[in-house]
CSV table of C-alpha atoms in Angstrom, one decimal:
chain,number,residue,atom,x,y,z
A,1,MET,CA,85.2,101.1,86.3
A,2,ALA,CA,84.6,101.9,90.0
A,3,VAL,CA,84.3,98.2,90.8
A,4,LEU,CA,87.5,97.4,89.0
A,5,PHE,CA,89.4,100.2,90.9
A,6,SER,CA,87.9,99.0,94.2
A,7,THR,CA,89.0,95.5,93.5
A,8,ILE,CA,92.5,96.6,92.8
A,9,VAL,CA,92.5,98.6,96.1
A,10,ALA,CA,91.3,95.5,97.9
A,11,ALA,CA,94.0,93.3,96.4
A,12,VAL,CA,96.7,95.8,97.4
A,13,ALA,CA,95.2,96.0,100.9
A,14,PHE,CA,95.2,92.2,101.1
A,15,GLY,CA,98.8,92.0,100.0
A,16,LEU,CA,100.0,94.6,102.4
A,17,ALA,CA,98.1,93.0,105.3
A,18,ARG,CA,99.7,89.6,104.5
A,19,TRP,CA,103.1,91.2,104.2
A,20,ASP,CA,102.5,92.7,107.6
A,21,GLY,CA,102.0,89.3,109.1
A,22,ALA,CA,98.2,89.2,109.3
A,23,THR,CA,96.4,85.9,109.0
A,24,VAL,CA,94.3,85.2,105.9
A,25,PRO,CA,90.9,85.9,107.6
A,26,ALA,CA,92.3,89.2,109.0
A,27,ALA,CA,93.7,90.2,105.6
A,28,LEU,CA,90.4,89.4,103.9
A,29,THR,CA,88.6,91.6,106.5
A,30,ARG,CA,91.0,94.4,105.8
A,31,SER,CA,90.6,94.0,102.0
A,32,GLY,CA,86.8,93.9,102.4
A,33,ILE,CA,86.9,97.2,104.3
A,34,ALA,CA,89.2,98.7,101.7
A,35,PHE,CA,86.9,97.6,98.9
A,36,ALA,CA,83.8,99.1,100.5
A,37,ALA,CA,85.6,102.4,101.3
A,38,ALA,CA,87.0,102.7,97.8
A,39,LEU,CA,83.7,101.9,96.1
A,40,THR,CA,81.8,104.3,98.4
A,41,LEU,CA,84.3,107.1,97.6
A,42,CYS,CA,84.2,106.4,93.8
A,43,LEU,CA,80.4,106.4,93.8
A,44,ALA,CA,80.2,109.6,95.8
A,45,ILE,CA,82.6,111.3,93.4
A,46,LEU,CA,80.6,110.0,90.4
A,47,SER,CA,77.3,111.1,91.8
A,48,THR,CA,78.5,114.6,92.5
A,49,ALA,CA,80.2,114.9,89.1
A,50,GLU,CA,76.9,114.2,87.3
A,51,GLN,CA,75.0,117.0,89.0
């Protein structure tokens, strides 16, 4: 579930970056950063919720 949510966040970040006029490599970089940030946040929340 966390990976699915992070993928959706990355797709939205990619779309917003392209809409802003970024090149495809720059948009992929932004979406990769957004994916990593969202996945880290989800896993941090899940790990604290289990304790």
